[in-house]
PDB file of C-alpha atoms in Angstrom:
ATOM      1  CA  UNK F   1     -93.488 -22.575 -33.546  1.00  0.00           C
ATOM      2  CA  UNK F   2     -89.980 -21.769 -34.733  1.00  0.00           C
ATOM      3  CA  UNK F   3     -90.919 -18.654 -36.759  1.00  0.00           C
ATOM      4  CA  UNK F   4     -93.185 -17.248 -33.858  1.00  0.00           C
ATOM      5  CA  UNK F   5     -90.002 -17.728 -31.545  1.00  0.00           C
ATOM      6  CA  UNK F   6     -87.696 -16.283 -34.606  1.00  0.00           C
ATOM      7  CA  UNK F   7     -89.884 -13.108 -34.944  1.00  0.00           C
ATOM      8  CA  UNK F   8     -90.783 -12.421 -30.985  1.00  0.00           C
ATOM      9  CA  UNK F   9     -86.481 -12.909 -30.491  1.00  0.00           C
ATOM     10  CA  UNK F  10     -86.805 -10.226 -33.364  1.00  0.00           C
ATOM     11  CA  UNK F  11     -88.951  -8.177 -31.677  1.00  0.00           C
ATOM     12  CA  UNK F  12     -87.415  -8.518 -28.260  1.00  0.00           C
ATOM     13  CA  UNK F  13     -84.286  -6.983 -29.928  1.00  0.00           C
ATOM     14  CA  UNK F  14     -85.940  -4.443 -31.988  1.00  0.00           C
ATOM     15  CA  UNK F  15     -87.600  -2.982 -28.443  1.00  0.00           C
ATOM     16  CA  UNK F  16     -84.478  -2.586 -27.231  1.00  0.00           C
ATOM     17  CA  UNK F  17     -82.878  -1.156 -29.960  1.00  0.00           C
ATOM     18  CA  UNK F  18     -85.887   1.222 -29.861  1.00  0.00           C
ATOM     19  CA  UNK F  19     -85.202   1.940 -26.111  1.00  0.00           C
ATOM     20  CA  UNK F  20     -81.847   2.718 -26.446  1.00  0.00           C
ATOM     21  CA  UNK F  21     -82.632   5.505 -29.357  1.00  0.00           C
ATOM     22  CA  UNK F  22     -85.409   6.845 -27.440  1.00  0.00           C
ATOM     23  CA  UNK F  23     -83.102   7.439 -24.104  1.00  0.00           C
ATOM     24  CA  UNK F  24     -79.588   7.337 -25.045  1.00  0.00           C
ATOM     25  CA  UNK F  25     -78.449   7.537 -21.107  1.00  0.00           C
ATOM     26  CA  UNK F  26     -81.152   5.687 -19.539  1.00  0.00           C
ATOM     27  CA  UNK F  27     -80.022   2.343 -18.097  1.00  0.00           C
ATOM     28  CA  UNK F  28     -82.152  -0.657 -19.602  1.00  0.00           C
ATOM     29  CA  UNK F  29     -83.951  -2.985 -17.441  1.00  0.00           C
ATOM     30  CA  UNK F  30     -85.693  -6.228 -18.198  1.00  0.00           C
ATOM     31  CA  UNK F  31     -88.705  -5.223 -16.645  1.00  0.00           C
ATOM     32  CA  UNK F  32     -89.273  -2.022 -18.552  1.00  0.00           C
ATOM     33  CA  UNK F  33     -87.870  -3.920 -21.826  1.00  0.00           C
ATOM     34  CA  UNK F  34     -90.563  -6.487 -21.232  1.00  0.00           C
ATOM     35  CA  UNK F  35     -92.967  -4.078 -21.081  1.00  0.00           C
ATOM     36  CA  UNK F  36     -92.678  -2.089 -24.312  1.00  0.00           C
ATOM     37  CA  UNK F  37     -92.691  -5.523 -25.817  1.00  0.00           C
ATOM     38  CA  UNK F  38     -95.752  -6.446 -24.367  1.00  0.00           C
ATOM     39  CA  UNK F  39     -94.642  -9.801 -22.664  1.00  0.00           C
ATOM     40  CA  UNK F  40     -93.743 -10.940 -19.159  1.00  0.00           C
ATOM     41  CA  UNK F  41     -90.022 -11.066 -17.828  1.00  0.00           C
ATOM     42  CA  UNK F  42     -90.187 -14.529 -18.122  1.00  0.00           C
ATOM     43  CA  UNK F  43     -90.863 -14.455 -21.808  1.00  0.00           C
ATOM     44  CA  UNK F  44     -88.016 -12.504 -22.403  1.00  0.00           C
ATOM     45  CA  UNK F  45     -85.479 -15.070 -20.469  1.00  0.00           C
ATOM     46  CA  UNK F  46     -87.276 -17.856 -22.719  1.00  0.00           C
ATOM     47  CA  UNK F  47     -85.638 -15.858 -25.730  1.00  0.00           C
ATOM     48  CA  UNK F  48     -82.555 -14.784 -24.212  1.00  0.00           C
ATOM     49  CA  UNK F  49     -81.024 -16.117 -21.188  1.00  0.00           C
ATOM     50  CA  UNK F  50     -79.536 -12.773 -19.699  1.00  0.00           C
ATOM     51  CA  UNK F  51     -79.607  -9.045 -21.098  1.00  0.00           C
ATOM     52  CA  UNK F  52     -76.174  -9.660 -21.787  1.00  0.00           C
ATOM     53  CA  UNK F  53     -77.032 -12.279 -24.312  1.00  0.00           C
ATOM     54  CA  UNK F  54     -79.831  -9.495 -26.154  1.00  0.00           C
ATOM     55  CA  UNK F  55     -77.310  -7.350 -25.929  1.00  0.00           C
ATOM     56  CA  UNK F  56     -74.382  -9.753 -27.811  1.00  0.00           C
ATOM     57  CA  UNK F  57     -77.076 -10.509 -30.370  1.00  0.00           C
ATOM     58  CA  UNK F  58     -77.185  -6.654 -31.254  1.00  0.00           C
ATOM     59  CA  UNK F  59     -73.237  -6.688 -31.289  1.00  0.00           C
ATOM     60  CA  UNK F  60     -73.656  -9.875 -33.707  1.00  0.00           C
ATOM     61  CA  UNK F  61     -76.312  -8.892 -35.949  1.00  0.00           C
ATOM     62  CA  UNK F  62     -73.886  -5.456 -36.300  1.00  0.00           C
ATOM     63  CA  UNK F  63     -71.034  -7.051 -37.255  1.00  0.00           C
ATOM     64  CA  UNK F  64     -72.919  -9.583 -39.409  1.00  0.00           C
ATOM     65  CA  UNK F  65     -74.441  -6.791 -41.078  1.00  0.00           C
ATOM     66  CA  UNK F  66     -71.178  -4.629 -41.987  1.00  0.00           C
ATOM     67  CA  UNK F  67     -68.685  -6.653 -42.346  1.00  0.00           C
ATOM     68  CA  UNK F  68     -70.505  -9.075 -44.601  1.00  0.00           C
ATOM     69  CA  UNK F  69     -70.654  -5.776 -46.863  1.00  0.00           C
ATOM     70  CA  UNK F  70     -66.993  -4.737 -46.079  1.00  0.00           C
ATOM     71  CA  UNK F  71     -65.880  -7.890 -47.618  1.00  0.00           C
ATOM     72  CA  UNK F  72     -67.740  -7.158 -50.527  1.00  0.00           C
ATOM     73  CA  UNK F  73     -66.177  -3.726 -50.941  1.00  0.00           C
ATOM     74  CA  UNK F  74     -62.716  -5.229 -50.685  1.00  0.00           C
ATOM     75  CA  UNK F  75     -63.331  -7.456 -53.500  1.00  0.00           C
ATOM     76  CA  UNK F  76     -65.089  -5.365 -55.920  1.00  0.00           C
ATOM     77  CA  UNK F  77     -62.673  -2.249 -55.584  1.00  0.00           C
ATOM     78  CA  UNK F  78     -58.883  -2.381 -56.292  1.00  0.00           C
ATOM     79  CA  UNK F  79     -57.761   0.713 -55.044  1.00  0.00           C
ATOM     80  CA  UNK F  80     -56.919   1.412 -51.693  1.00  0.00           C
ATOM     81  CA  UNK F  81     -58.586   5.031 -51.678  1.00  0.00           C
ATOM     82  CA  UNK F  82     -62.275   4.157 -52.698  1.00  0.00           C
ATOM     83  CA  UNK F  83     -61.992   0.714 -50.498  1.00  0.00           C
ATOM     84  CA  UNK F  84     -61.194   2.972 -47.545  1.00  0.00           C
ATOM     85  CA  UNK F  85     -63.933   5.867 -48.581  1.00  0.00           C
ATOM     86  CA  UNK F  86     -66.627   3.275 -49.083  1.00  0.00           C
ATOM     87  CA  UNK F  87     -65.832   1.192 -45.820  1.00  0.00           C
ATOM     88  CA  UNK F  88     -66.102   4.336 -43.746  1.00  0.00           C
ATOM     89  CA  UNK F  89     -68.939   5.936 -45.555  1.00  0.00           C
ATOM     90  CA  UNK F  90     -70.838   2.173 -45.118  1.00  0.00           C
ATOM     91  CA  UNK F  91     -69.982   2.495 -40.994  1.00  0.00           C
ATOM     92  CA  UNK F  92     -71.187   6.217 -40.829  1.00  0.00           C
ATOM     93  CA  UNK F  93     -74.367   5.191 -42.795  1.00  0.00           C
ATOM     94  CA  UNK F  94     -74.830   2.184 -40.816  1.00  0.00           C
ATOM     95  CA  UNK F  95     -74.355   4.226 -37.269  1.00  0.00           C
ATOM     96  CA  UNK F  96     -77.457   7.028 -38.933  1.00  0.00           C
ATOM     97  CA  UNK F  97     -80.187   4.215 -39.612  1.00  0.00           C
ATOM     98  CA  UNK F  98     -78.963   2.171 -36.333  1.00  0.00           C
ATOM     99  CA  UNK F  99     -79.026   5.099 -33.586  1.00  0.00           C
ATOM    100  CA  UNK F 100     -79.904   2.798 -30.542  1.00  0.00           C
ATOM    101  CA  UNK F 101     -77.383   0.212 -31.860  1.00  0.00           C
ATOM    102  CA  UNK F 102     -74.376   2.818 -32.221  1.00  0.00           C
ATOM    103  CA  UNK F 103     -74.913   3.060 -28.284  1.00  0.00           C
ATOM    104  CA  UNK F 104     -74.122  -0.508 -27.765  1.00  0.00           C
ATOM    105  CA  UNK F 105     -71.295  -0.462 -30.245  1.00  0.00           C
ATOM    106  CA  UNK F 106     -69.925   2.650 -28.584  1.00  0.00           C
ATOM    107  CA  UNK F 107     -69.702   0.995 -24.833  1.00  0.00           C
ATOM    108  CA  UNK F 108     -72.754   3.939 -24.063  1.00  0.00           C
ATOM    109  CA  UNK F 109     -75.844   1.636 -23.169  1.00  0.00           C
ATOM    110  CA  UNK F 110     -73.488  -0.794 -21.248  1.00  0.00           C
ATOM    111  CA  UNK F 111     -72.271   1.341 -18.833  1.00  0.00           C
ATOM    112  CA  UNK F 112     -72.949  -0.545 -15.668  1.00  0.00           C
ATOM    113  CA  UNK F 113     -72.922  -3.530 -17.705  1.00  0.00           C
ATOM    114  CA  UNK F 114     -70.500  -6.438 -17.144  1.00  0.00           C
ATOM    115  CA  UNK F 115     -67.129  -5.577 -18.037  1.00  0.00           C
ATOM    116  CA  UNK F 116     -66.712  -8.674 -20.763  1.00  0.00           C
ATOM    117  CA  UNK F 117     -70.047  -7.131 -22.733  1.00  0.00           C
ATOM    118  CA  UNK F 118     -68.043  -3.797 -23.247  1.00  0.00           C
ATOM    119  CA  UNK F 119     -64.962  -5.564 -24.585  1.00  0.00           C
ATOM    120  CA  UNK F 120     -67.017  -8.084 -26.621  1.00  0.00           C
ATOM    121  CA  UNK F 121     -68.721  -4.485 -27.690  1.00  0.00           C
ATOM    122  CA  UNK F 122     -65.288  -2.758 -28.273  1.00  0.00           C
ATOM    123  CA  UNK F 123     -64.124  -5.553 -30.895  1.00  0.00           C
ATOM    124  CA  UNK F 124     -66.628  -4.158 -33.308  1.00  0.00           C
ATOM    125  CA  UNK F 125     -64.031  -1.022 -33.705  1.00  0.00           C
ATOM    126  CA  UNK F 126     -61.100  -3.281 -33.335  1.00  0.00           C
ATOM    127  CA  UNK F 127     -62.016  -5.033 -36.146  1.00  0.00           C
ATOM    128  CA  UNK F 128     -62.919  -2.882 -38.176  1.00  0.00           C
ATOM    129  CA  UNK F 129     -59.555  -0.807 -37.531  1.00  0.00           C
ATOM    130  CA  UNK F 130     -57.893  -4.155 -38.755  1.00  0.00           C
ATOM    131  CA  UNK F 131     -59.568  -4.145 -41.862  1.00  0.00           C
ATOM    132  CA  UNK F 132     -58.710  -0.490 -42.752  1.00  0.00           C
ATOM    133  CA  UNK F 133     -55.075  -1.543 -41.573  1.00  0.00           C
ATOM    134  CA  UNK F 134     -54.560  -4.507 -43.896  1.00  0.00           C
ATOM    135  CA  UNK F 135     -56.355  -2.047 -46.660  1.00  0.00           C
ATOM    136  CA  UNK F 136     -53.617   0.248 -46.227  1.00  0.00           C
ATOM    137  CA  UNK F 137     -51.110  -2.429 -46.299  1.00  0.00           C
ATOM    138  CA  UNK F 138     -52.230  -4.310 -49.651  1.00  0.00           C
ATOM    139  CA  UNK F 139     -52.567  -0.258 -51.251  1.00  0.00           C
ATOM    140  CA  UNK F 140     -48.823  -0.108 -50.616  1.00  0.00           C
ATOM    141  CA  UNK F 141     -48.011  -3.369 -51.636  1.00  0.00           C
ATOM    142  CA  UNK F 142     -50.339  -3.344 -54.864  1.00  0.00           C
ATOM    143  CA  UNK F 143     -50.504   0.018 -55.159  1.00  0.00           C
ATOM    144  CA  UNK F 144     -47.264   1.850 -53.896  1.00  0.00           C
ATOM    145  CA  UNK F 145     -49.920   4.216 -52.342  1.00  0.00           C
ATOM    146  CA  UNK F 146     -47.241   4.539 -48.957  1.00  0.00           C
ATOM    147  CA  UNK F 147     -49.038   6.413 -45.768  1.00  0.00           C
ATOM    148  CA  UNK F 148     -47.456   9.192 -44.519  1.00  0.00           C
ATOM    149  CA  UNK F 149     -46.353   7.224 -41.159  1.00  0.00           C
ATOM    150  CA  UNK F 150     -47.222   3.412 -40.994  1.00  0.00           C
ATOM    151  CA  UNK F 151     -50.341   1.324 -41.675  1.00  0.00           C
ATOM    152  CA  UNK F 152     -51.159   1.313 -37.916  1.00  0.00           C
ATOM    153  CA  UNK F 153     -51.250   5.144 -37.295  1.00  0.00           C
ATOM    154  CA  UNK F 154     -52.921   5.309 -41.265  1.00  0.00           C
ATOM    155  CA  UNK F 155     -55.504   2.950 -39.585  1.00  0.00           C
ATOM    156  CA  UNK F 156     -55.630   4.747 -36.324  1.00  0.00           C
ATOM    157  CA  UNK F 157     -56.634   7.972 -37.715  1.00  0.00           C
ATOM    158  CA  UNK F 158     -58.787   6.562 -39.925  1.00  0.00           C
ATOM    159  CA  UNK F 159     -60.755   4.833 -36.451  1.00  0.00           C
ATOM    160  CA  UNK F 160     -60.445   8.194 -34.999  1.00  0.00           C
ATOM    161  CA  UNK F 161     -62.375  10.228 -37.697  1.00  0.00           C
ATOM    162  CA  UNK F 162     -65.130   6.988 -37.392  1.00  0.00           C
ATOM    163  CA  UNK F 163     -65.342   6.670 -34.112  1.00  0.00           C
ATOM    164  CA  UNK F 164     -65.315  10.588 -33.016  1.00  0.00           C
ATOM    165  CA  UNK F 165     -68.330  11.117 -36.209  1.00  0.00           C
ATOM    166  CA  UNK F 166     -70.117   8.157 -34.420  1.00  0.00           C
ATOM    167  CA  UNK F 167     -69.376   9.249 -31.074  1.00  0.00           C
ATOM    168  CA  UNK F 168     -70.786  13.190 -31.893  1.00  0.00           C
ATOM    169  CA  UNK F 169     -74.124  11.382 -33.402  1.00  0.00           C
ATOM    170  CA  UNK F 170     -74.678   9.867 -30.211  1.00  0.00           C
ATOM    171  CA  UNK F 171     -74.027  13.177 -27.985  1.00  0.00           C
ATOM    172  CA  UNK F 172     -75.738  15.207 -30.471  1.00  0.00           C
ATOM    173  CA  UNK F 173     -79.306  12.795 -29.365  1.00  0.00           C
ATOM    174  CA  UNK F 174     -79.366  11.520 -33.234  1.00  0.00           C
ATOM    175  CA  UNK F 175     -79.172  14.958 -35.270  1.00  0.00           C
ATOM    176  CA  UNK F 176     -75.804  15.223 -36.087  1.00  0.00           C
ATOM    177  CA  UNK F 177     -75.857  12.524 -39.241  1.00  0.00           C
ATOM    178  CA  UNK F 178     -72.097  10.613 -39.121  1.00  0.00           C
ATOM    179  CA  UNK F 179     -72.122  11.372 -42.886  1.00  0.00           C
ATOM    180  CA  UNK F 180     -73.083  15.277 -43.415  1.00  0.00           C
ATOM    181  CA  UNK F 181     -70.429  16.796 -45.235  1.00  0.00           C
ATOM    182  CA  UNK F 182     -68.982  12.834 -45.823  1.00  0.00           C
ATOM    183  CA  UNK F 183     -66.947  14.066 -49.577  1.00  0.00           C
ATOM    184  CA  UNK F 184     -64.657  16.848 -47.826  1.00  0.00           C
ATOM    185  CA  UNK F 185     -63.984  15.208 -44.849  1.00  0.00           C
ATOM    186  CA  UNK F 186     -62.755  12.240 -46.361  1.00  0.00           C
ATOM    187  CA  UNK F 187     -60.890  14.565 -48.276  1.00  0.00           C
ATOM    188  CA  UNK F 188     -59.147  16.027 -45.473  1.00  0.00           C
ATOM    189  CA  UNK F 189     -58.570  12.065 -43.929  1.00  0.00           C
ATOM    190  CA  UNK F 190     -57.582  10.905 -47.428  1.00  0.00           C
ATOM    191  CA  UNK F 191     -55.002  14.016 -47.678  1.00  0.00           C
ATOM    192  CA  UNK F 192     -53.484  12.997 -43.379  1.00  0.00           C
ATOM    193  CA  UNK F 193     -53.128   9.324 -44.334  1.00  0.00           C
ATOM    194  CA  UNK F 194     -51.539   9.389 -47.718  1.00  0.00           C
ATOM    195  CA  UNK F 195     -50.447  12.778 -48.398  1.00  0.00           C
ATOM    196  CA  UNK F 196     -50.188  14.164 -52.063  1.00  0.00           C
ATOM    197  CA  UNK F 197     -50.975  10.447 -53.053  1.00  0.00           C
ATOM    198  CA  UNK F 198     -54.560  10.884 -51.890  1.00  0.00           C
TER     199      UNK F 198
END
């Protein structure tokens, strides 16, 4: 009974996240959700008890899914350079196979959503900016690898390069890839954070 619930929660999710690729703009409703599923309305509210709650478990399984990895990055690599390349090259790959998803991450599919689901949705990027910040920090420390400015604008540039890639795959409906061309233009954010260090 457990695994059926497991895998039709799964599936619930997976139709939206489908929904959301196949019309970036189109507002979701639990009716139409239910029905690509194949289920009732009521079915889905035995899963989830709102569409803000589907929606959270999207912004969880995210989270759960890169920043388990990030922390992995940060302990196999010592220097600050490849930590940051591979944390932002892991995002922009993430954001490619995840389409529908980057539109919940973004704030996109929520428009029209309650306010608290697109700042529980924004602290994906917040956090993630935090991470590249203490990077940046421990490089210096560890690594005398100074930014040009300060940590915080080092990590706000970074976020900028991120979310604007992200935020171009999403206009571009899906065919503008976060990572085409991922070796120079690191190399041009490496160069703006650090300098001749990079």
């Amino acid at each position: 009974m457990t695994e059926q619930k497991t895998s039709r929660r799964e599936a619930i999710l997976h139709a939206l996240v489908e929904l959301l690729e196949k019309d970036p703009g189109a507002r979701i409703t639990t009716a139409g959700l239910a029905k690509s599923v194949g289920v009732t309305e009521a079915a889905l509210y035995r899963h989830f008890p709102s569409k803000r709650k589907m929606f959270e478990a999207l912004i969880e399984f995210a989270e759960e899914a890169v920043f388990s990895r990030c922390q992995v990055i940060l302990q196999e690599q010592e220097d600050v350079r490849v930590r940051l390349q591979q944390l932002v090259h892991l995002v922009l790959v993430f954001a490619e196979r995840n389409p529908g998803l980057c539109t919940v991450l973004t704030g996109d599919a929520l428009m029209g959503e309650n306010d608290a689901l697109r700042k529980r949705a924004s602290q994906f990027f917040e956090r993630l900016e935090t991470q590249v910040r203490q990077a940046l920090k421990e490089g210096e420390i560890r690594q005398g690898l100074r930014p040009r400015t300060s940590s915080a604008r080092g990590a706000d540039f970074v976020l900028v390069f991120v979310e604007g890639r992200v935020q171009r795959f999403i206009r571009s409906s899906f065919s503008r890839l976060p990572s085409n061309d991922f070796e120079e233009a690191w190399g041009l954010v490496a160069e703006a954070v650090w300098g001749g260090n990079s």
